[in-house]
Amino acid sequence: MQSFTWLFIIVGTIVLIAMVNSYFNWWLKSIIVIYYGVLSFLFIVISNRINEKYSGIAPVPEAYWDKNSQWAYTASNLFLLPFIAVLL
């Protein structure tokens, strides 16, 4: 879990900003918390699956880097693009 420390810090900051925003209704705040909670869970599970699939193989194959990079790119878009909408 130490590798996901920054994920928890970023998600916690996003949720905190959404919760203190007085313009959001309680149901919108709930949707934001659920969305980021589910997305964090999926990110950790899928990252661990990718790591387990290629663990113990030396040198690390190119397929690992491709899958891991694509998943990180997709997850960063899923995390940050809705956050931009929250800020607006």
mmCIF file of N, CA and C in Angstrom:
data_model
loop_
_atom_site.group_PDB
_atom_site.id
_atom_site.type_symbol
_atom_site.label_atom_id
_atom_site.label_comp_id
_atom_site.label_asym_id
_atom_site.label_seq_id
_atom_site.Cartn_x
_atom_site.Cartn_y
_atom_site.Cartn_z
ATOM 1 N N MET A 1 0.810 -1.202 0.000
ATOM 2 C CA MET A 1 0.000 0.000 0.000
ATOM 3 C C MET A 1 0.851 1.263 0.000
ATOM 4 N N GLN A 2 2.119 1.112 0.280
ATOM 5 C CA GLN A 2 2.976 2.283 0.307
ATOM 6 C C GLN A 2 3.103 2.911 -1.075
ATOM 7 N N SER A 3 2.982 2.110 -2.120
ATOM 8 C CA SER A 3 3.105 2.656 -3.471
ATOM 9 C C SER A 3 1.891 3.486 -3.868
ATOM 10 N N PHE A 4 0.809 3.387 -3.120
ATOM 11 C CA PHE A 4 -0.402 4.137 -3.434
ATOM 12 C C PHE A 4 -0.614 5.330 -2.507
ATOM 13 N N THR A 5 0.402 5.748 -1.799
ATOM 14 C CA THR A 5 0.273 6.869 -0.869
ATOM 15 C C THR A 5 -0.165 8.136 -1.579
ATOM 16 N N TRP A 6 0.461 8.446 -2.706
ATOM 17 C CA TRP A 6 0.097 9.668 -3.429
ATOM 18 C C TRP A 6 -1.312 9.590 -3.996
ATOM 19 N N LEU A 7 -1.754 8.386 -4.352
ATOM 20 C CA LEU A 7 -3.133 8.221 -4.818
ATOM 21 C C LEU A 7 -4.106 8.621 -3.720
ATOM 22 N N PHE A 8 -3.856 8.160 -2.494
ATOM 23 C CA PHE A 8 -4.740 8.494 -1.383
ATOM 24 C C PHE A 8 -4.697 9.985 -1.057
ATOM 25 N N ILE A 9 -3.540 10.590 -1.173
ATOM 26 C CA ILE A 9 -3.431 12.030 -0.918
ATOM 27 C C ILE A 9 -4.219 12.818 -1.961
ATOM 28 N N ILE A 10 -4.084 12.448 -3.227
ATOM 29 C CA ILE A 10 -4.792 13.161 -4.297
ATOM 30 C C ILE A 10 -6.297 12.964 -4.181
ATOM 31 N N VAL A 11 -6.732 11.727 -3.974
ATOM 32 C CA VAL A 11 -8.167 11.460 -3.854
ATOM 33 C C VAL A 11 -8.730 12.134 -2.608
ATOM 34 N N GLY A 12 -7.995 12.107 -1.518
ATOM 35 C CA GLY A 12 -8.449 12.787 -0.306
ATOM 36 C C GLY A 12 -8.603 14.279 -0.508
ATOM 37 N N THR A 13 -7.682 14.885 -1.232
ATOM 38 C CA THR A 13 -7.775 16.317 -1.524
ATOM 39 C C THR A 13 -8.981 16.622 -2.398
ATOM 40 N N ILE A 14 -9.208 15.801 -3.418
ATOM 41 C CA ILE A 14 -10.357 16.012 -4.300
ATOM 42 C C ILE A 14 -11.661 15.881 -3.526
ATOM 43 N N VAL A 15 -11.774 14.850 -2.705
ATOM 44 C CA VAL A 15 -12.991 14.644 -1.915
ATOM 45 C C VAL A 15 -13.170 15.773 -0.912
ATOM 46 N N LEU A 16 -12.099 16.222 -0.297
ATOM 47 C CA LEU A 16 -12.183 17.329 0.656
ATOM 48 C C LEU A 16 -12.675 18.605 -0.020
ATOM 49 N N ILE A 17 -12.156 18.899 -1.198
ATOM 50 C CA ILE A 17 -12.600 20.086 -1.933
ATOM 51 C C ILE A 17 -14.078 19.968 -2.279
ATOM 52 N N ALA A 18 -14.511 18.790 -2.691
ATOM 53 C CA ALA A 18 -15.925 18.602 -3.027
ATOM 54 C C ALA A 18 -16.810 18.724 -1.793
ATOM 55 N N MET A 19 -16.354 18.221 -0.656
ATOM 56 C CA MET A 19 -17.183 18.239 0.551
ATOM 57 C C MET A 19 -17.330 19.633 1.146
ATOM 58 N N VAL A 20 -16.319 20.475 1.027
ATOM 59 C CA VAL A 20 -16.425 21.812 1.612
ATOM 60 C C VAL A 20 -17.069 22.816 0.658
ATOM 61 N N ASN A 21 -17.341 22.393 -0.571
ATOM 62 C CA ASN A 21 -17.975 23.272 -1.544
ATOM 63 C C ASN A 21 -19.445 23.449 -1.182
ATOM 64 N N SER A 22 -19.847 24.662 -0.897
ATOM 65 C CA SER A 22 -21.219 24.923 -0.461
ATOM 66 C C SER A 22 -22.216 24.945 -1.616
ATOM 67 N N TYR A 23 -21.742 24.945 -2.844
ATOM 68 C CA TYR A 23 -22.637 24.977 -4.000
ATOM 69 C C TYR A 23 -23.168 23.598 -4.382
ATOM 70 N N PHE A 24 -22.577 22.549 -3.862
ATOM 71 C CA PHE A 24 -22.999 21.190 -4.196
ATOM 72 C C PHE A 24 -24.061 20.706 -3.224
ATOM 73 N N ASN A 25 -25.062 20.008 -3.743
ATOM 74 C CA ASN A 25 -26.057 19.347 -2.902
ATOM 75 C C ASN A 25 -25.434 18.105 -2.277
ATOM 76 N N TRP A 26 -26.111 17.552 -1.279
ATOM 77 C CA TRP A 26 -25.582 16.377 -0.599
ATOM 78 C C TRP A 26 -25.492 15.184 -1.538
ATOM 79 N N TRP A 27 -26.433 15.054 -2.484
ATOM 80 C CA TRP A 27 -26.411 13.912 -3.395
ATOM 81 C C TRP A 27 -25.255 14.019 -4.395
ATOM 82 N N LEU A 28 -24.912 15.227 -4.813
ATOM 83 C CA LEU A 28 -23.775 15.402 -5.711
ATOM 84 C C LEU A 28 -22.465 15.102 -4.976
ATOM 85 N N LYS A 29 -22.383 15.521 -3.731
ATOM 86 C CA LYS A 29 -21.206 15.193 -2.923
ATOM 87 C C LYS A 29 -21.085 13.680 -2.746
ATOM 88 N N SER A 30 -22.220 13.013 -2.543
ATOM 89 C CA SER A 30 -22.214 11.555 -2.398
ATOM 90 C C SER A 30 -21.744 10.873 -3.674
ATOM 91 N N ILE A 31 -22.208 11.363 -4.820
ATOM 92 C CA ILE A 31 -21.794 10.789 -6.103
ATOM 93 C C ILE A 31 -20.288 10.954 -6.300
ATOM 94 N N ILE A 32 -19.755 12.117 -5.950
ATOM 95 C CA ILE A 32 -18.316 12.362 -6.097
ATOM 96 C C ILE A 32 -17.513 11.418 -5.206
ATOM 97 N N VAL A 33 -17.933 11.249 -3.962
ATOM 98 C CA VAL A 33 -17.222 10.359 -3.036
ATOM 99 C C VAL A 33 -17.284 8.914 -3.530
ATOM 100 N N ILE A 34 -18.454 8.473 -3.982
ATOM 101 C CA ILE A 34 -18.595 7.102 -4.481
ATOM 102 C C ILE A 34 -17.752 6.900 -5.738
ATOM 103 N N TYR A 35 -17.782 7.857 -6.663
ATOM 104 C CA TYR A 35 -17.017 7.750 -7.906
ATOM 105 C C TYR A 35 -15.528 7.591 -7.621
ATOM 106 N N TYR A 36 -14.985 8.470 -6.789
ATOM 107 C CA TYR A 36 -13.553 8.401 -6.512
ATOM 108 C C TYR A 36 -13.193 7.196 -5.643
ATOM 109 N N GLY A 37 -14.103 6.761 -4.798
ATOM 110 C CA GLY A 37 -13.845 5.552 -4.013
ATOM 111 C C GLY A 37 -13.776 4.309 -4.883
ATOM 112 N N VAL A 38 -14.744 4.162 -5.782
ATOM 113 C CA VAL A 38 -14.756 3.010 -6.691
ATOM 114 C C VAL A 38 -13.566 3.070 -7.638
ATOM 115 N N LEU A 39 -13.266 4.254 -8.155
ATOM 116 C CA LEU A 39 -12.142 4.403 -9.072
ATOM 117 C C LEU A 39 -10.811 4.078 -8.384
ATOM 118 N N SER A 40 -10.650 4.480 -7.139
ATOM 119 C CA SER A 40 -9.425 4.154 -6.393
ATOM 120 C C SER A 40 -9.296 2.651 -6.198
ATOM 121 N N PHE A 41 -10.407 2.015 -5.839
ATOM 122 C CA PHE A 41 -10.398 0.567 -5.654
ATOM 123 C C PHE A 41 -10.017 -0.145 -6.950
ATOM 124 N N LEU A 42 -10.636 0.251 -8.062
ATOM 125 C CA LEU A 42 -10.325 -0.364 -9.352
ATOM 126 C C LEU A 42 -8.877 -0.124 -9.763
ATOM 127 N N PHE A 43 -8.371 1.074 -9.506
ATOM 128 C CA PHE A 43 -6.985 1.373 -9.857
ATOM 129 C C PHE A 43 -6.019 0.457 -9.117
ATOM 130 N N ILE A 44 -6.249 0.275 -7.829
ATOM 131 C CA ILE A 44 -5.368 -0.577 -7.028
ATOM 132 C C ILE A 44 -5.465 -2.032 -7.476
ATOM 133 N N VAL A 45 -6.683 -2.519 -7.701
ATOM 134 C CA VAL A 45 -6.870 -3.917 -8.101
ATOM 135 C C VAL A 45 -6.225 -4.195 -9.453
ATOM 136 N N ILE A 46 -6.472 -3.331 -10.433
ATOM 137 C CA ILE A 46 -5.926 -3.563 -11.773
ATOM 138 C C ILE A 46 -4.406 -3.403 -11.777
ATOM 139 N N SER A 47 -3.888 -2.441 -11.040
ATOM 140 C CA SER A 47 -2.428 -2.287 -10.949
ATOM 141 C C SER A 47 -1.783 -3.519 -10.330
ATOM 142 N N ASN A 48 -2.393 -4.053 -9.286
ATOM 143 C CA ASN A 48 -1.854 -5.261 -8.656
ATOM 144 C C ASN A 48 -1.920 -6.464 -9.591
ATOM 145 N N ARG A 49 -2.991 -6.575 -10.378
ATOM 146 C CA ARG A 49 -3.093 -7.680 -11.342
ATOM 147 C C ARG A 49 -1.995 -7.592 -12.394
ATOM 148 N N ILE A 50 -1.754 -6.393 -12.894
ATOM 149 C CA ILE A 50 -0.689 -6.219 -13.889
ATOM 150 C C ILE A 50 0.661 -6.583 -13.274
ATOM 151 N N ASN A 51 0.911 -6.137 -12.044
ATOM 152 C CA ASN A 51 2.187 -6.441 -11.380
ATOM 153 C C ASN A 51 2.355 -7.933 -11.110
ATOM 154 N N GLU A 52 1.274 -8.601 -10.681
ATOM 155 C CA GLU A 52 1.357 -10.033 -10.394
ATOM 156 C C GLU A 52 1.571 -10.848 -11.663
ATOM 157 N N LYS A 53 0.973 -10.417 -12.754
ATOM 158 C CA LYS A 53 1.097 -11.152 -14.014
ATOM 159 C C LYS A 53 2.545 -11.197 -14.496
ATOM 160 N N TYR A 54 3.278 -10.118 -14.275
ATOM 161 C CA TYR A 54 4.642 -10.035 -14.781
ATOM 162 C C TYR A 54 5.699 -10.134 -13.682
ATOM 163 N N SER A 55 5.318 -10.543 -12.477
ATOM 164 C CA SER A 55 6.314 -10.639 -11.405
ATOM 165 C C SER A 55 7.182 -11.880 -11.602
ATOM 166 N N GLY A 56 8.426 -11.762 -11.230
ATOM 167 C CA GLY A 56 9.359 -12.872 -11.317
ATOM 168 C C GLY A 56 9.966 -13.080 -12.690
ATOM 169 N N ILE A 57 9.640 -12.220 -13.624
ATOM 170 C CA ILE A 57 10.197 -12.331 -14.971
ATOM 171 C C ILE A 57 11.303 -11.295 -15.107
ATOM 172 N N ALA A 58 12.484 -11.767 -15.442
ATOM 173 C CA ALA A 58 13.599 -10.832 -15.618
ATOM 174 C C ALA A 58 14.212 -11.072 -16.984
ATOM 175 N N PRO A 59 14.456 -10.115 -17.738
ATOM 176 C CA PRO A 59 14.108 -8.706 -17.598
ATOM 177 C C PRO A 59 12.608 -8.499 -17.812
ATOM 178 N N VAL A 60 12.126 -7.398 -17.316
ATOM 179 C CA VAL A 60 10.701 -7.094 -17.417
ATOM 180 C C VAL A 60 10.344 -6.918 -18.893
ATOM 181 N N PRO A 61 9.321 -7.647 -19.362
ATOM 182 C CA PRO A 61 8.982 -7.572 -20.786
ATOM 183 C C PRO A 61 8.370 -6.229 -21.178
ATOM 184 N N GLU A 62 8.462 -5.951 -22.446
ATOM 185 C CA GLU A 62 7.919 -4.705 -22.990
ATOM 186 C C GLU A 62 6.402 -4.636 -22.807
ATOM 187 N N ALA A 63 5.741 -5.793 -22.824
ATOM 188 C CA ALA A 63 4.284 -5.827 -22.663
ATOM 189 C C ALA A 63 3.865 -5.272 -21.302
ATOM 190 N N TYR A 64 4.676 -5.523 -20.273
ATOM 191 C CA TYR A 64 4.357 -4.980 -18.947
ATOM 192 C C TYR A 64 4.344 -3.462 -18.980
ATOM 193 N N TRP A 65 5.364 -2.889 -19.572
ATOM 194 C CA TRP A 65 5.453 -1.432 -19.602
ATOM 195 C C TRP A 65 4.325 -0.832 -20.432
ATOM 196 N N ASP A 66 3.966 -1.509 -21.517
ATOM 197 C CA ASP A 66 2.865 -1.015 -22.344
ATOM 198 C C ASP A 66 1.544 -1.049 -21.586
ATOM 199 N N LYS A 67 1.247 -2.188 -20.945
ATOM 200 C CA LYS A 67 -0.002 -2.311 -20.184
ATOM 201 C C LYS A 67 -0.036 -1.341 -19.013
ATOM 202 N N ASN A 68 1.060 -1.280 -18.272
ATOM 203 C CA ASN A 68 1.113 -0.418 -17.095
ATOM 204 C C ASN A 68 0.994 1.057 -17.486
ATOM 205 N N SER A 69 1.673 1.455 -18.536
ATOM 206 C CA SER A 69 1.607 2.850 -18.983
ATOM 207 C C SER A 69 0.216 3.204 -19.487
ATOM 208 N N GLN A 70 -0.400 2.297 -20.237
ATOM 209 C CA GLN A 70 -1.746 2.561 -20.749
ATOM 210 C C GLN A 70 -2.747 2.660 -19.607
ATOM 211 N N TRP A 71 -2.630 1.778 -18.609
ATOM 212 C CA TRP A 71 -3.546 1.831 -17.476
ATOM 213 C C TRP A 71 -3.335 3.111 -16.662
ATOM 214 N N ALA A 72 -2.105 3.522 -16.456
ATOM 215 C CA ALA A 72 -1.832 4.758 -15.717
ATOM 216 C C ALA A 72 -2.379 5.969 -16.472
ATOM 217 N N TYR A 73 -2.251 5.982 -17.788
ATOM 218 C CA TYR A 73 -2.779 7.083 -18.601
ATOM 219 C C TYR A 73 -4.307 7.134 -18.519
ATOM 220 N N THR A 74 -4.955 5.982 -18.640
ATOM 221 C CA THR A 74 -6.415 5.923 -18.556
ATOM 222 C C THR A 74 -6.898 6.356 -17.177
ATOM 223 N N ALA A 75 -6.263 5.845 -16.136
ATOM 224 C CA ALA A 75 -6.676 6.179 -14.772
ATOM 225 C C ALA A 75 -6.457 7.657 -14.470
ATOM 226 N N SER A 76 -5.371 8.225 -14.956
ATOM 227 C CA SER A 76 -5.140 9.651 -14.695
ATOM 228 C C SER A 76 -6.208 10.503 -15.365
ATOM 229 N N ASN A 77 -6.647 10.108 -16.552
ATOM 230 C CA ASN A 77 -7.746 10.832 -17.194
ATOM 231 C C ASN A 77 -9.044 10.678 -16.408
ATOM 232 N N LEU A 78 -9.314 9.473 -15.907
ATOM 233 C CA LEU A 78 -10.533 9.248 -15.131
ATOM 234 C C LEU A 78 -10.506 9.987 -13.798
ATOM 235 N N PHE A 79 -9.334 10.201 -13.239
ATOM 236 C CA PHE A 79 -9.221 10.941 -11.984
ATOM 237 C C PHE A 79 -9.276 12.448 -12.197
ATOM 238 N N LEU A 80 -8.524 12.951 -13.147
ATOM 239 C CA LEU A 80 -8.311 14.395 -13.234
ATOM 240 C C LEU A 80 -9.343 15.143 -14.075
ATOM 241 N N LEU A 81 -9.882 14.541 -15.113
ATOM 242 C CA LEU A 81 -10.859 15.259 -15.935
ATOM 243 C C LEU A 81 -12.153 15.578 -15.175
ATOM 244 N N PRO A 82 -12.727 14.640 -14.396
ATOM 245 C CA PRO A 82 -13.888 15.024 -13.580
ATOM 246 C C PRO A 82 -13.537 16.056 -12.505
ATOM 247 N N PHE A 83 -12.298 16.009 -12.009
ATOM 248 C CA PHE A 83 -11.881 16.989 -11.004
ATOM 249 C C PHE A 83 -11.873 18.399 -11.587
ATOM 250 N N ILE A 84 -11.481 18.523 -12.841
ATOM 251 C CA ILE A 84 -11.521 19.837 -13.494
ATOM 252 C C ILE A 84 -12.954 20.345 -13.547
ATOM 253 N N ALA A 85 -13.907 19.451 -13.819
ATOM 254 C CA ALA A 85 -15.319 19.842 -13.827
ATOM 255 C C ALA A 85 -15.777 20.280 -12.437
ATOM 256 N N VAL A 86 -15.271 19.623 -11.397
ATOM 257 C CA VAL A 86 -15.624 20.015 -10.026
ATOM 258 C C VAL A 86 -15.094 21.411 -9.728
ATOM 259 N N LEU A 87 -13.898 21.704 -10.192
ATOM 260 C CA LEU A 87 -13.312 23.022 -9.932
ATOM 261 C C LEU A 87 -14.048 24.140 -10.666
ATOM 262 N N LEU A 88 -14.588 23.822 -11.826
ATOM 263 C CA LEU A 88 -15.298 24.852 -12.590
ATOM 264 C C LEU A 88 -16.627 25.119 -11.956
#
